[in-house]
Amino acid sequence: MNGHSKAMIDLLKGWPNPSLLPAAQIKAATSAALAVPSITTAGLLYGPDAGYEPLRKRIAAWLTDFYQPPKSIVSDRICITGGASQNVACILQGFSDPIYTRNVWMASPTYFLAMRIFEDNGFAGRLRSVPEDKEGMSVEYLRLELQKSEKRAETHGNKKPTLKPQRPWNKIYRHIIYAVPTFSNPSSITMSGLRREELVSLAREYDACIITDDVYDQLQWHTGKHATQSSLLSGDQVSESSIEHAQLPRLVDIDRVMAGGAEREEADGFGNVISNGTFSKIVGPGCRTGWAEGTAKFAYGLSQVGSSRSGGAPSQLTATFISKLLESRDLQHHIFQTLQPAYTLRYQMMVEAIEKYLIPLGAKMTLQDRDIGGGYFIWITLPEPLLAEDVAVFAKQHEDLVIAPGHLFAVRGDEKAVDLDRNVRLCFSWEDELKLGEGIERLAHVIEGKLAGQGADRESRIGAQGNSSSVMEQHR
């Protein structure tokens, strides 16, 4: 361990910094909601299965304004959820069968905690990696693997759901595809428009349900130097640097307008994409409230999952508060006037530190030349022959620095499909902004020492897997 004490710097934790939580706006929204007896009563009782109707309507209008789809979004397409993670579990409960549903296909590298949700729903050993390139999930690779999967299913006579009952409000899909299309966690890659269309088309062909975690879409900014650190710190150029509309259509929007529409007969009216949204990244993870958008038939079916049907809509009381946040436009102002400028600054500070300290050592940063940045993370590749796992353990032990080595984002059971041994995920959302550069400088010290043959390589390797995994359990 270090002979001297340093303040820990955590570039792993994917949380919003406490300074970015809209506590005052939530307090005002809560007071406004609880001041109206009818809202208070509705919030404290069991809610309708699909969720608090005023919030569903406001989400529909808000999403229509942000994504600007060809057709306005209506509340029938919205189901209130307990957040993105909880809702993935609900989708699997209602729309998959652990035997009939052949595989879960995950963009690799993938969001690591999603894997346990799929495994808990019977898919342990059947998670499959789909490599990413600069345009996102490889559709060509996925097509070949889907063909193999279908041949195996045919050989084993897997022709109909065996464990889940057939009900009018649900559909059991043959495949599940999971992706974060915009500013993916961890790679930060944004799937191109053409790739999105190709993926929806492929899902239609193979009876797949695409679950998209559309959780970072509104956290976007220009990466150019016109939004300087000093201007952002002083509050200048906020209106110029903010981006108030999506740059690309979501996959759920593409499914809606593609030939035949999402509600076409071949999909039994359910469509092939469900958009998974959450207020965790733009309000706060503690609110435990999100939404799903799909066809009206899918949204209704999702509301009929046993836990919602029995207990009513999740997050009913909090839903009344968030409804007021949207109604007052305090949430929209918070996104565009606080979050986007703050994350622009944080992103630029980390990028500048990477360019100063890591690039000269041979490290590479994914998507360094893109015009629009977003999300929480930067994905880097270490110089050869360094292994991320060794670097992560050594950084924790000797520099009091926590980073996420790439192997933790490998799809469990299919790790060898994509080589992530030299990759590292760095998060700029959690730590104080003034610590971001210092964190990168500490990482540079580790890399420089390793490249020079200094440091206890053997010490780093001993127990590395256990150490990095135990650290990961404490983060999101």
PDB file of N, CA, C and O in Angstrom, residues 402-475:
ATOM      1  N   VAL A 402      -9.280   4.841  -8.250  1.00  0.00           N
ATOM      2  CA  VAL A 402     -10.168   3.748  -8.643  1.00  0.00           C
ATOM      3  C   VAL A 402     -10.603   3.954 -10.093  1.00  0.00           C
ATOM      4  O   VAL A 402     -11.163   4.997 -10.442  1.00  0.00           O
ATOM      5  N   ILE A 403     -10.322   2.961 -10.934  1.00  0.00           N
ATOM      6  CA  ILE A 403     -10.741   2.972 -12.335  1.00  0.00           C
ATOM      7  C   ILE A 403     -11.384   1.625 -12.647  1.00  0.00           C
ATOM      8  O   ILE A 403     -11.284   0.676 -11.870  1.00  0.00           O
ATOM      9  N   ALA A 404     -12.033   1.536 -13.784  1.00  0.00           N
ATOM     10  CA  ALA A 404     -12.747   0.310 -14.157  1.00  0.00           C
ATOM     11  C   ALA A 404     -12.023  -0.393 -15.299  1.00  0.00           C
ATOM     12  O   ALA A 404     -12.024   0.100 -16.431  1.00  0.00           O
ATOM     13  N   PRO A 405     -11.398  -1.543 -15.034  1.00  0.00           N
ATOM     14  CA  PRO A 405     -10.720  -2.280 -16.105  1.00  0.00           C
ATOM     15  C   PRO A 405     -11.721  -2.912 -17.065  1.00  0.00           C
ATOM     16  O   PRO A 405     -12.827  -3.297 -16.688  1.00  0.00           O
ATOM     17  N   GLY A 406     -11.307  -3.042 -18.317  1.00  0.00           N
ATOM     18  CA  GLY A 406     -12.218  -3.449 -19.381  1.00  0.00           C
ATOM     19  C   GLY A 406     -12.866  -4.799 -19.215  1.00  0.00           C
ATOM     20  O   GLY A 406     -14.010  -4.999 -19.640  1.00  0.00           O
ATOM     21  N   HIS A 407     -12.174  -5.767 -18.577  1.00  0.00           N
ATOM     22  CA  HIS A 407     -12.743  -7.120 -18.506  1.00  0.00           C
ATOM     23  C   HIS A 407     -14.048  -7.148 -17.725  1.00  0.00           C
ATOM     24  O   HIS A 407     -14.867  -8.051 -17.905  1.00  0.00           O
ATOM     25  N   LEU A 408     -14.275  -6.156 -16.874  1.00  0.00           N
ATOM     26  CA  LEU A 408     -15.514  -6.128 -16.102  1.00  0.00           C
ATOM     27  C   LEU A 408     -16.737  -5.856 -16.978  1.00  0.00           C
ATOM     28  O   LEU A 408     -17.873  -6.097 -16.562  1.00  0.00           O
ATOM     29  N   PHE A 409     -16.511  -5.389 -18.195  1.00  0.00           N
ATOM     30  CA  PHE A 409     -17.605  -5.081 -19.114  1.00  0.00           C
ATOM     31  C   PHE A 409     -17.763  -6.153 -20.197  1.00  0.00           C
ATOM     32  O   PHE A 409     -18.522  -5.962 -21.143  1.00  0.00           O
ATOM     33  N   ALA A 410     -17.039  -7.253 -20.033  1.00  0.00           N
ATOM     34  CA  ALA A 410     -17.182  -8.378 -20.957  1.00  0.00           C
ATOM     35  C   ALA A 410     -18.480  -9.126 -20.655  1.00  0.00           C
ATOM     36  O   ALA A 410     -18.886  -9.253 -19.496  1.00  0.00           O
ATOM     37  N   VAL A 411     -19.131  -9.609 -21.681  1.00  0.00           N
ATOM     38  CA  VAL A 411     -20.382 -10.347 -21.514  1.00  0.00           C
ATOM     39  C   VAL A 411     -20.071 -11.699 -20.881  1.00  0.00           C
ATOM     40  O   VAL A 411     -19.306 -12.497 -21.429  1.00  0.00           O
ATOM     41  N   ARG A 412     -20.668 -11.936 -19.727  1.00  0.00           N
ATOM     42  CA  ARG A 412     -20.349 -13.124 -18.947  1.00  0.00           C
ATOM     43  C   ARG A 412     -20.717 -14.402 -19.704  1.00  0.00           C
ATOM     44  O   ARG A 412     -21.842 -14.547 -20.184  1.00  0.00           O
ATOM     45  N   GLY A 413     -19.751 -15.308 -19.806  1.00  0.00           N
ATOM     46  CA  GLY A 413     -19.954 -16.553 -20.524  1.00  0.00           C
ATOM     47  C   GLY A 413     -19.521 -16.482 -21.974  1.00  0.00           C
ATOM     48  O   GLY A 413     -19.410 -17.511 -22.647  1.00  0.00           O
ATOM     49  N   ASP A 414     -19.274 -15.256 -22.476  1.00  0.00           N
ATOM     50  CA  ASP A 414     -18.831 -15.081 -23.864  1.00  0.00           C
ATOM     51  C   ASP A 414     -17.707 -14.042 -23.908  1.00  0.00           C
ATOM     52  O   ASP A 414     -17.623 -13.233 -24.821  1.00  0.00           O
ATOM     53  N   GLU A 415     -16.851 -14.092 -22.893  1.00  0.00           N
ATOM     54  CA  GLU A 415     -15.821 -13.067 -22.708  1.00  0.00           C
ATOM     55  C   GLU A 415     -14.819 -13.017 -23.850  1.00  0.00           C
ATOM     56  O   GLU A 415     -14.307 -11.942 -24.191  1.00  0.00           O
ATOM     57  N   LYS A 416     -14.526 -14.158 -24.461  1.00  0.00           N
ATOM     58  CA  LYS A 416     -13.465 -14.211 -25.458  1.00  0.00           C
ATOM     59  C   LYS A 416     -13.882 -13.635 -26.808  1.00  0.00           C
ATOM     60  O   LYS A 416     -13.036 -13.464 -27.696  1.00  0.00           O
ATOM     61  N   ALA A 417     -15.158 -13.342 -26.973  1.00  0.00           N
ATOM     62  CA  ALA A 417     -15.623 -12.817 -28.254  1.00  0.00           C
ATOM     63  C   ALA A 417     -15.052 -11.432 -28.544  1.00  0.00           C
ATOM     64  O   ALA A 417     -14.882 -11.055 -29.711  1.00  0.00           O
ATOM     65  N   VAL A 418     -14.776 -10.669 -27.495  1.00  0.00           N
ATOM     66  CA  VAL A 418     -14.243  -9.316 -27.645  1.00  0.00           C
ATOM     67  C   VAL A 418     -13.093  -9.143 -26.653  1.00  0.00           C
ATOM     68  O   VAL A 418     -13.244  -9.442 -25.464  1.00  0.00           O
ATOM     69  N   ASP A 419     -11.957  -8.672 -27.127  1.00  0.00           N
ATOM     70  CA  ASP A 419     -10.777  -8.490 -26.275  1.00  0.00           C
ATOM     71  C   ASP A 419     -10.841  -7.116 -25.606  1.00  0.00           C
ATOM     72  O   ASP A 419     -10.737  -6.080 -26.273  1.00  0.00           O
ATOM     73  N   LEU A 420     -11.022  -7.112 -24.299  1.00  0.00           N
ATOM     74  CA  LEU A 420     -11.121  -5.869 -23.536  1.00  0.00           C
ATOM     75  C   LEU A 420     -10.004  -5.740 -22.511  1.00  0.00           C
ATOM     76  O   LEU A 420     -10.061  -4.879 -21.633  1.00  0.00           O
ATOM     77  N   ASP A 421      -8.975  -6.565 -22.636  1.00  0.00           N
ATOM     78  CA  ASP A 421      -7.942  -6.633 -21.601  1.00  0.00           C
ATOM     79  C   ASP A 421      -7.146  -5.348 -21.448  1.00  0.00           C
ATOM     80  O   ASP A 421      -6.559  -5.107 -20.387  1.00  0.00           O
ATOM     81  N   ARG A 422      -7.110  -4.502 -22.488  1.00  0.00           N
ATOM     82  CA  ARG A 422      -6.309  -3.285 -22.410  1.00  0.00           C
ATOM     83  C   ARG A 422      -7.169  -2.028 -22.320  1.00  0.00           C
ATOM     84  O   ARG A 422      -6.657  -0.910 -22.435  1.00  0.00           O
ATOM     85  N   ASN A 423      -8.456  -2.212 -22.090  1.00  0.00           N
ATOM     86  CA  ASN A 423      -9.361  -1.058 -22.031  1.00  0.00           C
ATOM     87  C   ASN A 423      -9.657  -0.630 -20.597  1.00  0.00           C
ATOM     88  O   ASN A 423      -9.659  -1.451 -19.680  1.00  0.00           O
ATOM     89  N   VAL A 424      -9.938   0.641 -20.435  1.00  0.00           N
ATOM     90  CA  VAL A 424     -10.293   1.216 -19.141  1.00  0.00           C
ATOM     91  C   VAL A 424     -11.449   2.196 -19.340  1.00  0.00           C
ATOM     92  O   VAL A 424     -11.443   2.984 -20.294  1.00  0.00           O
ATOM     93  N   ARG A 425     -12.440   2.138 -18.442  1.00  0.00           N
ATOM     94  CA  ARG A 425     -13.517   3.135 -18.436  1.00  0.00           C
ATOM     95  C   ARG A 425     -13.216   4.189 -17.377  1.00  0.00           C
ATOM     96  O   ARG A 425     -12.944   3.866 -16.224  1.00  0.00           O
ATOM     97  N   LEU A 426     -13.301   5.457 -17.778  1.00  0.00           N
ATOM     98  CA  LEU A 426     -13.085   6.571 -16.865  1.00  0.00           C
ATOM     99  C   LEU A 426     -14.360   7.400 -16.787  1.00  0.00           C
ATOM    100  O   LEU A 426     -14.928   7.773 -17.810  1.00  0.00           O
ATOM    101  N   CYS A 427     -14.821   7.679 -15.584  1.00  0.00           N
ATOM    102  CA  CYS A 427     -16.062   8.429 -15.378  1.00  0.00           C
ATOM    103  C   CYS A 427     -15.737   9.850 -14.930  1.00  0.00           C
ATOM    104  O   CYS A 427     -14.930  10.055 -14.017  1.00  0.00           O
ATOM    105  N   PHE A 428     -16.386  10.835 -15.549  1.00  0.00           N
ATOM    106  CA  PHE A 428     -16.152  12.237 -15.190  1.00  0.00           C
ATOM    107  C   PHE A 428     -17.341  12.879 -14.475  1.00  0.00           C
ATOM    108  O   PHE A 428     -17.354  14.073 -14.205  1.00  0.00           O
ATOM    109  N   SER A 429     -18.367  12.071 -14.137  1.00  0.00           N
ATOM    110  CA  SER A 429     -19.586  12.646 -13.553  1.00  0.00           C
ATOM    111  C   SER A 429     -19.545  12.768 -12.035  1.00  0.00           C
ATOM    112  O   SER A 429     -20.223  13.624 -11.461  1.00  0.00           O
ATOM    113  N   TRP A 430     -18.769  11.906 -11.356  1.00  0.00           N
ATOM    114  CA  TRP A 430     -18.882  11.802  -9.907  1.00  0.00           C
ATOM    115  C   TRP A 430     -17.919  12.710  -9.142  1.00  0.00           C
ATOM    116  O   TRP A 430     -18.342  13.500  -8.296  1.00  0.00           O
ATOM    117  N   GLU A 431     -16.652  12.602  -9.407  1.00  0.00           N
ATOM    118  CA  GLU A 431     -15.670  13.329  -8.621  1.00  0.00           C
ATOM    119  C   GLU A 431     -15.788  14.846  -8.809  1.00  0.00           C
ATOM    120  O   GLU A 431     -16.296  15.316  -9.831  1.00  0.00           O
ATOM    121  N   ASP A 432     -15.288  15.589  -7.823  1.00  0.00           N
ATOM    122  CA  ASP A 432     -15.204  17.034  -7.970  1.00  0.00           C
ATOM    123  C   ASP A 432     -14.415  17.344  -9.234  1.00  0.00           C
ATOM    124  O   ASP A 432     -13.389  16.720  -9.511  1.00  0.00           O
ATOM    125  N   GLU A 433     -14.872  18.315 -10.001  1.00  0.00           N
ATOM    126  CA  GLU A 433     -14.267  18.586 -11.310  1.00  0.00           C
ATOM    127  C   GLU A 433     -12.772  18.903 -11.222  1.00  0.00           C
ATOM    128  O   GLU A 433     -12.000  18.593 -12.131  1.00  0.00           O
ATOM    129  N   LEU A 434     -12.351  19.494 -10.109  1.00  0.00           N
ATOM    130  CA  LEU A 434     -10.940  19.840  -9.966  1.00  0.00           C
ATOM    131  C   LEU A 434     -10.056  18.627  -9.687  1.00  0.00           C
ATOM    132  O   LEU A 434      -8.833  18.721  -9.753  1.00  0.00           O
ATOM    133  N   LYS A 435     -10.679  17.480  -9.384  1.00  0.00           N
ATOM    134  CA  LYS A 435      -9.915  16.255  -9.143  1.00  0.00           C
ATOM    135  C   LYS A 435      -9.737  15.414 -10.406  1.00  0.00           C
ATOM    136  O   LYS A 435      -8.972  14.450 -10.399  1.00  0.00           O
ATOM    137  N   LEU A 436     -10.458  15.757 -11.460  1.00  0.00           N
ATOM    138  CA  LEU A 436     -10.417  14.927 -12.656  1.00  0.00           C
ATOM    139  C   LEU A 436      -9.030  14.908 -13.279  1.00  0.00           C
ATOM    140  O   LEU A 436      -8.501  13.854 -13.640  1.00  0.00           O
ATOM    141  N   GLY A 437      -8.427  16.082 -13.411  1.00  0.00           N
ATOM    142  CA  GLY A 437      -7.081  16.148 -13.981  1.00  0.00           C
ATOM    143  C   GLY A 437      -6.057  15.430 -13.119  1.00  0.00           C
ATOM    144  O   GLY A 437      -5.170  14.728 -13.623  1.00  0.00           O
ATOM    145  N   GLU A 438      -6.178  15.580 -11.794  1.00  0.00           N
ATOM    146  CA  GLU A 438      -5.252  14.901 -10.888  1.00  0.00           C
ATOM    147  C   GLU A 438      -5.402  13.390 -11.008  1.00  0.00           C
ATOM    148  O   GLU A 438      -4.411  12.650 -10.955  1.00  0.00           O
ATOM    149  N   GLY A 439      -6.638  12.921 -11.158  1.00  0.00           N
ATOM    150  CA  GLY A 439      -6.858  11.485 -11.317  1.00  0.00           C
ATOM    151  C   GLY A 439      -6.166  10.943 -12.559  1.00  0.00           C
ATOM    152  O   GLY A 439      -5.546   9.871 -12.524  1.00  0.00           O
ATOM    153  N   ILE A 440      -6.262  11.677 -13.666  1.00  0.00           N
ATOM    154  CA  ILE A 440      -5.605  11.243 -14.897  1.00  0.00           C
ATOM    155  C   ILE A 440      -4.086  11.297 -14.735  1.00  0.00           C
ATOM    156  O   ILE A 440      -3.355  10.419 -15.223  1.00  0.00           O
ATOM    157  N   GLU A 441      -3.589  12.292 -14.024  1.00  0.00           N
ATOM    158  CA  GLU A 441      -2.144  12.382 -13.794  1.00  0.00           C
ATOM    159  C   GLU A 441      -1.657  11.193 -12.950  1.00  0.00           C
ATOM    160  O   GLU A 441      -0.587  10.634 -13.210  1.00  0.00           O
ATOM    161  N   ARG A 442      -2.442  10.799 -11.947  1.00  0.00           N
ATOM    162  CA  ARG A 442      -2.069   9.619 -11.156  1.00  0.00           C
ATOM    163  C   ARG A 442      -2.037   8.368 -12.032  1.00  0.00           C
ATOM    164  O   ARG A 442      -1.151   7.521 -11.905  1.00  0.00           O
ATOM    165  N   LEU A 443      -3.032   8.242 -12.915  1.00  0.00           N
ATOM    166  CA  LEU A 443      -3.058   7.092 -13.821  1.00  0.00           C
ATOM    167  C   LEU A 443      -1.820   7.102 -14.720  1.00  0.00           C
ATOM    168  O   LEU A 443      -1.231   6.050 -14.992  1.00  0.00           O
ATOM    169  N   ALA A 444      -1.411   8.285 -15.166  1.00  0.00           N
ATOM    170  CA  ALA A 444      -0.210   8.399 -15.993  1.00  0.00           C
ATOM    171  C   ALA A 444       1.027   7.919 -15.235  1.00  0.00           C
ATOM    172  O   ALA A 444       1.906   7.268 -15.816  1.00  0.00           O
ATOM    173  N   HIS A 445       1.093   8.227 -13.937  1.00  0.00           N
ATOM    174  CA  HIS A 445       2.230   7.760 -13.136  1.00  0.00           C
ATOM    175  C   HIS A 445       2.291   6.234 -13.132  1.00  0.00           C
ATOM    176  O   HIS A 445       3.375   5.643 -13.240  1.00  0.00           O
ATOM    177  N   VAL A 446       1.139   5.596 -12.987  1.00  0.00           N
ATOM    178  CA  VAL A 446       1.093   4.133 -12.983  1.00  0.00           C
ATOM    179  C   VAL A 446       1.526   3.583 -14.333  1.00  0.00           C
ATOM    180  O   VAL A 446       2.357   2.667 -14.416  1.00  0.00           O
ATOM    181  N   ILE A 447       0.970   4.130 -15.408  1.00  0.00           N
ATOM    182  CA  ILE A 447       1.298   3.644 -16.752  1.00  0.00           C
ATOM    183  C   ILE A 447       2.782   3.839 -17.046  1.00  0.00           C
ATOM    184  O   ILE A 447       3.459   2.941 -17.558  1.00  0.00           O
ATOM    185  N   GLU A 448       3.298   5.010 -16.704  1.00  0.00           N
ATOM    186  CA  GLU A 448       4.698   5.311 -16.964  1.00  0.00           C
ATOM    187  C   GLU A 448       5.609   4.340 -16.212  1.00  0.00           C
ATOM    188  O   GLU A 448       6.592   3.826 -16.759  1.00  0.00           O
ATOM    189  N   GLY A 449       5.268   4.088 -14.951  1.00  0.00           N
ATOM    190  CA  GLY A 449       6.059   3.152 -14.163  1.00  0.00           C
ATOM    191  C   GLY A 449       6.004   1.744 -14.714  1.00  0.00           C
ATOM    192  O   GLY A 449       7.019   1.036 -14.782  1.00  0.00           O
ATOM    193  N   LYS A 450       4.820   1.317 -15.145  1.00  0.00           N
ATOM    194  CA  LYS A 450       4.678  -0.027 -15.705  1.00  0.00           C
ATOM    195  C   LYS A 450       5.472  -0.171 -17.002  1.00  0.00           C
ATOM    196  O   LYS A 450       6.122  -1.188 -17.244  1.00  0.00           O
ATOM    197  N   LEU A 451       5.395   0.860 -17.845  1.00  0.00           N
ATOM    198  CA  LEU A 451       6.110   0.798 -19.118  1.00  0.00           C
ATOM    199  C   LEU A 451       7.621   0.777 -18.908  1.00  0.00           C
ATOM    200  O   LEU A 451       8.363   0.185 -19.696  1.00  0.00           O
ATOM    201  N   ALA A 452       8.066   1.417 -17.819  1.00  0.00           N
ATOM    202  CA  ALA A 452       9.496   1.456 -17.527  1.00  0.00           C
ATOM    203  C   ALA A 452       9.957   0.201 -16.794  1.00  0.00           C
ATOM    204  O   ALA A 452      11.133   0.079 -16.440  1.00  0.00           O
ATOM    205  N   GLY A 453       9.013  -0.712 -16.531  1.00  0.00           N
ATOM    206  CA  GLY A 453       9.362  -1.941 -15.836  1.00  0.00           C
ATOM    207  C   GLY A 453       9.433  -1.779 -14.348  1.00  0.00           C
ATOM    208  O   GLY A 453       9.904  -2.663 -13.625  1.00  0.00           O
ATOM    209  N   GLN A 454       8.915  -0.633 -13.835  1.00  0.00           N
ATOM    210  CA  GLN A 454       8.909  -0.392 -12.405  1.00  0.00           C
ATOM    211  C   GLN A 454       7.588  -0.868 -11.827  1.00  0.00           C
ATOM    212  O   GLN A 454       6.623  -1.094 -12.534  1.00  0.00           O
ATOM    213  N   GLY A 455       7.531  -1.000 -10.525  1.00  0.00           N
ATOM    214  CA  GLY A 455       6.288  -1.420  -9.875  1.00  0.00           C
ATOM    215  C   GLY A 455       6.221  -2.921  -9.751  1.00  0.00           C
ATOM    216  O   GLY A 455       6.883  -3.667 -10.468  1.00  0.00           O
ATOM    217  N   ALA A 456       5.421  -3.357  -8.851  1.00  0.00           N
ATOM    218  CA  ALA A 456       5.344  -4.789  -8.524  1.00  0.00           C
ATOM    219  C   ALA A 456       4.311  -5.458  -9.413  1.00  0.00           C
ATOM    220  O   ALA A 456       3.153  -5.570  -9.056  1.00  0.00           O
ATOM    221  N   ASP A 457       4.744  -5.882 -10.622  1.00  0.00           N
ATOM    222  CA  ASP A 457       3.812  -6.523 -11.537  1.00  0.00           C
ATOM    223  C   ASP A 457       3.183  -7.766 -10.932  1.00  0.00           C
ATOM    224  O   ASP A 457       1.996  -8.012 -11.049  1.00  0.00           O
ATOM    225  N   ARG A 458       4.026  -8.567 -10.274  1.00  0.00           N
ATOM    226  CA  ARG A 458       3.487  -9.792  -9.683  1.00  0.00           C
ATOM    227  C   ARG A 458       2.492  -9.463  -8.591  1.00  0.00           C
ATOM    228  O   ARG A 458       1.438 -10.081  -8.467  1.00  0.00           O
ATOM    229  N   GLU A 459       2.791  -8.428  -7.803  1.00  0.00           N
ATOM    230  CA  GLU A 459       1.874  -8.017  -6.736  1.00  0.00           C
ATOM    231  C   GLU A 459       0.544  -7.576  -7.319  1.00  0.00           C
ATOM    232  O   GLU A 459      -0.518  -7.838  -6.778  1.00  0.00           O
ATOM    233  N   SER A 460       0.599  -6.890  -8.460  1.00  0.00           N
ATOM    234  CA  SER A 460      -0.621  -6.412  -9.090  1.00  0.00           C
ATOM    235  C   SER A 460      -1.490  -7.561  -9.557  1.00  0.00           C
ATOM    236  O   SER A 460      -2.714  -7.509  -9.495  1.00  0.00           O
ATOM    237  N   ARG A 461      -0.834  -8.626 -10.053  1.00  0.00           N
ATOM    238  CA  ARG A 461      -1.596  -9.725 -10.630  1.00  0.00           C
ATOM    239  C   ARG A 461      -2.250 -10.610  -9.583  1.00  0.00           C
ATOM    240  O   ARG A 461      -3.302 -11.185  -9.800  1.00  0.00           O
ATOM    241  N   ILE A 462      -1.614 -10.719  -8.407  1.00  0.00           N
ATOM    242  CA  ILE A 462      -2.139 -11.594  -7.368  1.00  0.00           C
ATOM    243  C   ILE A 462      -3.469 -11.043  -6.862  1.00  0.00           C
ATOM    244  O   ILE A 462      -3.554  -9.934  -6.357  1.00  0.00           O
ATOM    245  N   GLY A 463      -4.493 -11.795  -7.029  1.00  0.00           N
ATOM    246  CA  GLY A 463      -5.804 -11.381  -6.535  1.00  0.00           C
ATOM    247  C   GLY A 463      -6.432 -10.251  -7.315  1.00  0.00           C
ATOM    248  O   GLY A 463      -7.388  -9.638  -6.857  1.00  0.00           O
ATOM    249  N   ALA A 464      -5.906  -9.945  -8.493  1.00  0.00           N
ATOM    250  CA  ALA A 464      -6.434  -8.806  -9.245  1.00  0.00           C
ATOM    251  C   ALA A 464      -7.906  -8.984  -9.584  1.00  0.00           C
ATOM    252  O   ALA A 464      -8.701  -8.060  -9.450  1.00  0.00           O
ATOM    253  N   GLN A 465      -8.255 -10.186 -10.047  1.00  0.00           N
ATOM    254  CA  GLN A 465      -9.651 -10.415 -10.422  1.00  0.00           C
ATOM    255  C   GLN A 465     -10.581 -10.172  -9.244  1.00  0.00           C
ATOM    256  O   GLN A 465     -11.577  -9.474  -9.353  1.00  0.00           O
ATOM    257  N   GLY A 466     -10.238 -10.707  -8.081  1.00  0.00           N
ATOM    258  CA  GLY A 466     -11.093 -10.529  -6.910  1.00  0.00           C
ATOM    259  C   GLY A 466     -11.142  -9.096  -6.453  1.00  0.00           C
ATOM    260  O   GLY A 466     -12.195  -8.582  -6.100  1.00  0.00           O
ATOM    261  N   ASN A 467      -9.982  -8.411  -6.479  1.00  0.00           N
ATOM    262  CA  ASN A 467      -9.937  -7.030  -6.023  1.00  0.00           C
ATOM    263  C   ASN A 467     -10.770  -6.120  -6.909  1.00  0.00           C
ATOM    264  O   ASN A 467     -11.557  -5.313  -6.442  1.00  0.00           O
ATOM    265  N   SER A 468     -10.589  -6.229  -8.230  1.00  0.00           N
ATOM    266  CA  SER A 468     -11.316  -5.343  -9.124  1.00  0.00           C
ATOM    267  C   SER A 468     -12.802  -5.642  -9.103  1.00  0.00           C
ATOM    268  O   SER A 468     -13.629  -4.745  -9.163  1.00  0.00           O
ATOM    269  N   SER A 469     -13.164  -6.904  -8.988  1.00  0.00           N
ATOM    270  CA  SER A 469     -14.582  -7.251  -8.950  1.00  0.00           C
ATOM    271  C   SER A 469     -15.243  -6.759  -7.670  1.00  0.00           C
ATOM    272  O   SER A 469     -16.379  -6.272  -7.687  1.00  0.00           O
ATOM    273  N   SER A 470     -14.548  -6.857  -6.538  1.00  0.00           N
ATOM    274  CA  SER A 470     -15.146  -6.408  -5.283  1.00  0.00           C
ATOM    275  C   SER A 470     -15.325  -4.908  -5.268  1.00  0.00           C
ATOM    276  O   SER A 470     -16.305  -4.392  -4.733  1.00  0.00           O
ATOM    277  N   VAL A 471     -14.381  -4.191  -5.875  1.00  0.00           N
ATOM    278  CA  VAL A 471     -14.544  -2.740  -5.987  1.00  0.00           C
ATOM    279  C   VAL A 471     -15.757  -2.415  -6.844  1.00  0.00           C
ATOM    280  O   VAL A 471     -16.560  -1.540  -6.536  1.00  0.00           O
ATOM    281  N   MET A 472     -15.937  -3.175  -7.939  1.00  0.00           N
ATOM    282  CA  MET A 472     -17.012  -2.909  -8.874  1.00  0.00           C
ATOM    283  C   MET A 472     -18.386  -3.070  -8.230  1.00  0.00           C
ATOM    284  O   MET A 472     -19.335  -2.372  -8.568  1.00  0.00           O
ATOM    285  N   GLU A 473     -18.490  -3.992  -7.300  1.00  0.00           N
ATOM    286  CA  GLU A 473     -19.771  -4.243  -6.657  1.00  0.00           C
ATOM    287  C   GLU A 473     -20.295  -3.015  -5.927  1.00  0.00           C
ATOM    288  O   GLU A 473     -21.487  -2.894  -5.663  1.00  0.00           O
ATOM    289  N   GLN A 474     -19.413  -2.078  -5.596  1.00  0.00           N
ATOM    290  CA  GLN A 474     -19.813  -0.916  -4.820  1.00  0.00           C
ATOM    291  C   GLN A 474     -20.233   0.244  -5.712  1.00  0.00           C
ATOM    292  O   GLN A 474     -20.520   1.340  -5.241  1.00  0.00           O
ATOM    293  N   HIS A 475     -20.246   0.033  -7.033  1.00  0.00           N
ATOM    294  CA  HIS A 475     -20.485   1.129  -7.952  1.00  0.00           C
ATOM    295  C   HIS A 475     -21.582   0.796  -8.939  1.00  0.00           C
ATOM    296  O   HIS A 475     -22.038  -0.332  -9.040  1.00  0.00           O
TER     297      HIS A 475
END
